[in-house]
Tab-separated table of C-alpha atoms in Angstrom:
chain	number	residue	atom	x	y	z
Y	26	UNK	CA	8.063	-6.379	32.917
Y	27	UNK	CA	4.402	-7.334	33.326
Y	28	UNK	CA	3.398	-3.761	34.251
Y	29	UNK	CA	5.113	-2.441	31.151
Y	30	UNK	CA	3.276	-5.015	29.022
Y	31	UNK	CA	-0.034	-4.066	30.610
Y	32	UNK	CA	0.552	-0.351	30.017
Y	33	UNK	CA	1.606	-0.978	26.405
Y	34	UNK	CA	-1.498	-3.100	25.821
Y	35	UNK	CA	-3.813	-0.482	27.315
Y	36	UNK	CA	-2.204	2.307	25.308
Y	37	UNK	CA	-2.530	0.254	22.131
Y	38	UNK	CA	-6.162	-0.604	22.796
Y	39	UNK	CA	-6.947	3.022	23.616
Y	40	UNK	CA	-6.906	3.846	19.915
Y	41	UNK	CA	-9.584	1.279	19.076
Y	42	UNK	CA	-12.433	3.608	20.058
Y	43	UNK	CA	-11.427	5.944	17.232
Y	44	UNK	CA	-12.577	3.291	14.753
Y	45	UNK	CA	-16.158	3.567	16.017
Y	46	UNK	CA	-16.315	7.192	14.831
Y	47	UNK	CA	-14.621	6.715	11.465
Y	48	UNK	CA	-15.555	5.347	8.093
Y	49	UNK	CA	-14.813	1.782	9.256
Y	50	UNK	CA	-18.161	2.058	11.063
Y	51	UNK	CA	-20.356	3.431	8.242
Y	52	UNK	CA	-23.839	4.648	9.061
Y	53	UNK	CA	-24.933	5.458	5.513
Y	54	UNK	CA	-24.678	4.100	1.972
Y	55	UNK	CA	-21.974	6.524	0.798
Y	56	UNK	CA	-19.644	5.781	3.721
Y	57	UNK	CA	-20.366	2.070	3.272
Y	58	UNK	CA	-19.245	2.230	-0.363
Y	59	UNK	CA	-16.123	4.172	0.621
Y	60	UNK	CA	-15.212	1.621	3.288
Y	61	UNK	CA	-15.757	-1.279	0.874
Y	62	UNK	CA	-13.594	0.427	-1.745
Y	63	UNK	CA	-10.823	1.103	0.780
Y	64	UNK	CA	-10.810	-2.520	1.967
Y	65	UNK	CA	-10.873	-3.873	-1.605
Y	66	UNK	CA	-7.989	-1.653	-2.750
Y	67	UNK	CA	-6.008	-2.518	0.399
Y	68	UNK	CA	-6.401	-6.241	-0.252
Y	69	UNK	CA	-5.384	-5.842	-3.898
Y	70	UNK	CA	-2.338	-3.786	-2.907
Y	71	UNK	CA	-1.268	-6.560	-0.536
Y	72	UNK	CA	-0.615	-8.586	-3.689
Y	73	UNK	CA	1.813	-5.836	-4.740
Y	74	UNK	CA	3.555	-5.197	-1.424
Y	75	UNK	CA	3.358	-8.767	-0.112
Y	76	UNK	CA	5.715	-10.400	-2.625
Y	77	UNK	CA	8.185	-7.528	-2.296
Y	78	UNK	CA	8.236	-7.779	1.490
Y	79	UNK	CA	8.459	-11.570	1.444
Y	80	UNK	CA	10.946	-12.005	-1.395
Y	81	UNK	CA	13.419	-9.251	-0.445
Y	82	UNK	CA	14.873	-11.190	2.525
Y	83	UNK	CA	14.825	-14.392	0.442
Y	84	UNK	CA	16.807	-12.763	-2.387
Y	85	UNK	CA	19.195	-11.139	0.082
Y	86	UNK	CA	19.841	-14.544	1.685
Y	87	UNK	CA	20.139	-16.420	-1.611
Y	88	UNK	CA	22.496	-13.929	-3.285
Y	89	UNK	CA	24.686	-13.262	-0.261
Y	90	UNK	CA	28.427	-13.144	-0.812
Y	91	UNK	CA	29.085	-16.287	1.216
Y	92	UNK	CA	26.714	-18.461	-0.887
Y	93	UNK	CA	29.182	-20.337	-3.088
Y	94	UNK	CA	26.940	-23.335	-3.851
Y	95	UNK	CA	24.799	-21.802	-6.626
Y	96	UNK	CA	25.822	-21.185	-10.213
Y	97	UNK	CA	27.517	-17.897	-11.029
Y	98	UNK	CA	26.312	-16.443	-14.367
Y	99	UNK	CA	28.120	-13.178	-15.107
Y	100	UNK	CA	26.975	-13.187	-18.788
Y	101	UNK	CA	23.251	-13.605	-18.019
Y	102	UNK	CA	21.248	-10.491	-18.924
Y	103	UNK	CA	17.707	-11.306	-20.137
Y	104	UNK	CA	14.840	-13.741	-19.577
Y	105	UNK	CA	11.342	-13.539	-21.036
Y	106	UNK	CA	10.040	-15.453	-18.026
Y	107	UNK	CA	11.465	-12.906	-15.584
Y	108	UNK	CA	10.272	-9.970	-17.729
Y	109	UNK	CA	6.754	-11.406	-17.816
Y	110	UNK	CA	6.793	-12.025	-14.076
Y	111	UNK	CA	7.946	-8.469	-13.425
Y	112	UNK	CA	5.582	-6.639	-15.805
Y	113	UNK	CA	2.368	-8.635	-16.329
Y	114	UNK	CA	1.043	-8.886	-12.733
Y	115	UNK	CA	1.617	-5.183	-11.899
Y	116	UNK	CA	0.100	-4.120	-15.237
Y	117	UNK	CA	-2.923	-6.328	-14.545
Y	118	UNK	CA	-3.284	-4.874	-11.060
Y	119	UNK	CA	-3.073	-1.294	-12.366
Y	120	UNK	CA	-5.657	-1.983	-15.085
Y	121	UNK	CA	-7.947	-3.764	-12.616
Y	122	UNK	CA	-7.664	-0.942	-10.077
Y	123	UNK	CA	-8.315	1.655	-12.790
Y	124	UNK	CA	-11.541	-0.071	-13.843
Y	125	UNK	CA	-12.605	-0.618	-10.228
Y	126	UNK	CA	-11.892	2.966	-9.175
Y	127	UNK	CA	-13.621	4.428	-12.224
Y	128	UNK	CA	-16.720	2.342	-11.492
Y	129	UNK	CA	-16.782	3.290	-7.797
Y	130	UNK	CA	-16.194	6.996	-8.441
Y	131	UNK	CA	-19.277	6.990	-10.654
Y	132	UNK	CA	-21.301	5.371	-7.871
Y	133	UNK	CA	-19.947	7.635	-5.114
Y	134	UNK	CA	-20.067	10.909	-7.044
Y	135	UNK	CA	-21.040	13.497	-4.396
Y	136	UNK	CA	-23.290	15.258	-6.933
Y	137	UNK	CA	-25.251	12.072	-7.693
Y	138	UNK	CA	-28.611	11.995	-5.968
Y	139	UNK	CA	-29.315	9.011	-3.747
Y	140	UNK	CA	-32.323	6.844	-4.580
Y	141	UNK	CA	-35.386	6.983	-2.398
Y	142	UNK	CA	-37.748	9.682	-1.213
Y	143	UNK	CA	-37.347	13.344	-2.111
Y	144	UNK	CA	-34.191	14.595	-0.396
Y	145	UNK	CA	-34.088	17.089	2.429
Y	146	UNK	CA	-32.488	20.273	1.073
Y	147	UNK	CA	-29.749	21.847	3.204
Y	148	UNK	CA	-27.565	24.860	2.461
Y	149	UNK	CA	-24.251	24.752	4.339
Y	150	UNK	CA	-22.238	27.957	4.694
Y	151	UNK	CA	-18.720	27.697	6.110
Y	152	UNK	CA	-17.627	30.663	8.205
Y	153	UNK	CA	-14.580	31.199	10.396
Y	154	UNK	CA	-14.618	28.376	12.991
Y	155	UNK	CA	-18.268	27.456	12.403
Y	156	UNK	CA	-20.821	26.155	9.956
Y	157	UNK	CA	-24.311	27.541	9.354
Y	158	UNK	CA	-26.857	25.011	8.093
Y	159	UNK	CA	-29.984	26.475	6.486
Y	160	UNK	CA	-33.061	24.345	5.807
Y	161	UNK	CA	-34.891	26.438	3.156
Y	162	UNK	CA	-37.954	24.165	2.943
Y	163	UNK	CA	-38.428	24.346	6.721
Y	164	UNK	CA	-37.461	27.996	7.180
Y	165	UNK	CA	-34.959	27.266	9.971
Y	166	UNK	CA	-31.189	27.312	10.428
Y	167	UNK	CA	-28.663	25.930	12.900
Y	168	UNK	CA	-25.059	26.673	13.794
Y	169	UNK	CA	-22.464	23.870	13.985
Y	170	UNK	CA	-25.111	21.134	14.079
Y	171	UNK	CA	-26.450	19.376	11.000
Y	172	UNK	CA	-29.719	17.641	11.884
Y	173	UNK	CA	-31.032	15.177	9.314
Y	174	UNK	CA	-33.721	12.486	9.308
Y	175	UNK	CA	-32.698	8.826	9.328
Y	176	UNK	CA	-33.498	6.779	6.246
Y	177	UNK	CA	-34.062	9.779	3.971
Y	178	UNK	CA	-31.592	11.240	1.456
Y	179	UNK	CA	-30.141	14.667	2.198
Y	180	UNK	CA	-28.889	17.044	-0.507
Y	181	UNK	CA	-26.385	19.587	0.834
Y	182	UNK	CA	-25.202	22.632	-1.123
Y	183	UNK	CA	-21.941	23.906	0.344
Y	184	UNK	CA	-20.249	27.270	0.039
Y	185	UNK	CA	-17.860	29.339	2.110
Y	186	UNK	CA	-18.198	32.880	3.365
Y	187	UNK	CA	-14.448	33.053	3.985
Y	188	UNK	CA	-11.501	30.914	2.937
Y	189	UNK	CA	-11.669	27.391	1.536
Y	190	UNK	CA	-12.947	24.935	4.133
Y	191	UNK	CA	-13.912	21.287	4.164
Y	192	UNK	CA	-16.742	19.222	5.568
Y	193	UNK	CA	-16.101	15.692	6.766
Y	194	UNK	CA	-18.616	13.386	8.434
Y	195	UNK	CA	-16.693	10.097	8.137
Y	196	UNK	CA	-19.583	7.833	9.130
Y	197	UNK	CA	-21.834	9.322	6.423
Y	198	UNK	CA	-19.594	10.497	3.550
Y	199	UNK	CA	-16.109	11.519	2.540
Y	200	UNK	CA	-14.478	14.912	2.755
Y	201	UNK	CA	-15.693	17.684	0.459
Y	202	UNK	CA	-14.424	21.231	0.085
Y	203	UNK	CA	-16.323	24.519	0.088
Y	204	UNK	CA	-14.927	27.698	-1.460
Y	205	UNK	CA	-16.142	31.281	-1.426
Y	206	UNK	CA	-18.161	32.272	-4.487
Y	207	UNK	CA	-18.617	28.633	-5.525
Y	208	UNK	CA	-21.073	25.880	-4.676
Y	209	UNK	CA	-20.343	22.189	-4.241
Y	210	UNK	CA	-22.844	19.471	-3.490
Y	211	UNK	CA	-22.953	16.436	-1.262
Y	212	UNK	CA	-25.616	13.753	-1.010
Y	213	UNK	CA	-25.748	11.715	2.184
Y	214	UNK	CA	-28.111	9.469	4.090
Y	215	UNK	CA	-28.079	8.036	7.608
Y	216	UNK	CA	-29.328	4.464	8.078
Y	217	UNK	CA	-30.300	5.043	11.699
Y	218	UNK	CA	-30.709	7.877	14.191
Y	219	UNK	CA	-27.500	8.799	15.941
Y	220	UNK	CA	-24.883	11.411	16.679
Y	221	UNK	CA	-22.129	11.443	14.071
Y	222	UNK	CA	-18.989	13.477	14.654
Y	223	UNK	CA	-17.597	15.590	11.873
């Protein structure tokens, strides 16, 4: 039994390294905002799912067929207290989340320029199984490797030479799509030098 426990523990812990490459380990302001928003929404949603998960077994136990000790009210059909308890907290949570998400989507708009020095301009072209990154101000290009300076904003214009594709660098920003004949934009910044998978 102890070997099985050890193997199960090692297998479970093997997935922890994935968190170091994801948005739970942000290396830029955009990914930091996205992580904070995700954590905030998750905590708020615990107030929705938590009571349901906790009260369902309690109600099942209380209203079981063998419970003869409590009052039986076959004519009961309405209570303002119960209606308020059912509708007011979820409505408040939905309104609060709507305001919060609207505010954060304005902050994390991929087209919104980041504050600071003049951004490095990059043109990203998605091709079949590769990306071409062109640095027009520097007169150079690279394939499948986006090289950016740390601490300086980067403005990326994305398009696709083929079908719709997406760019995702989870430690720097969220996923954004590129389509042929169209241009989308993404503004990112890295806090420190490093190698970020995407």
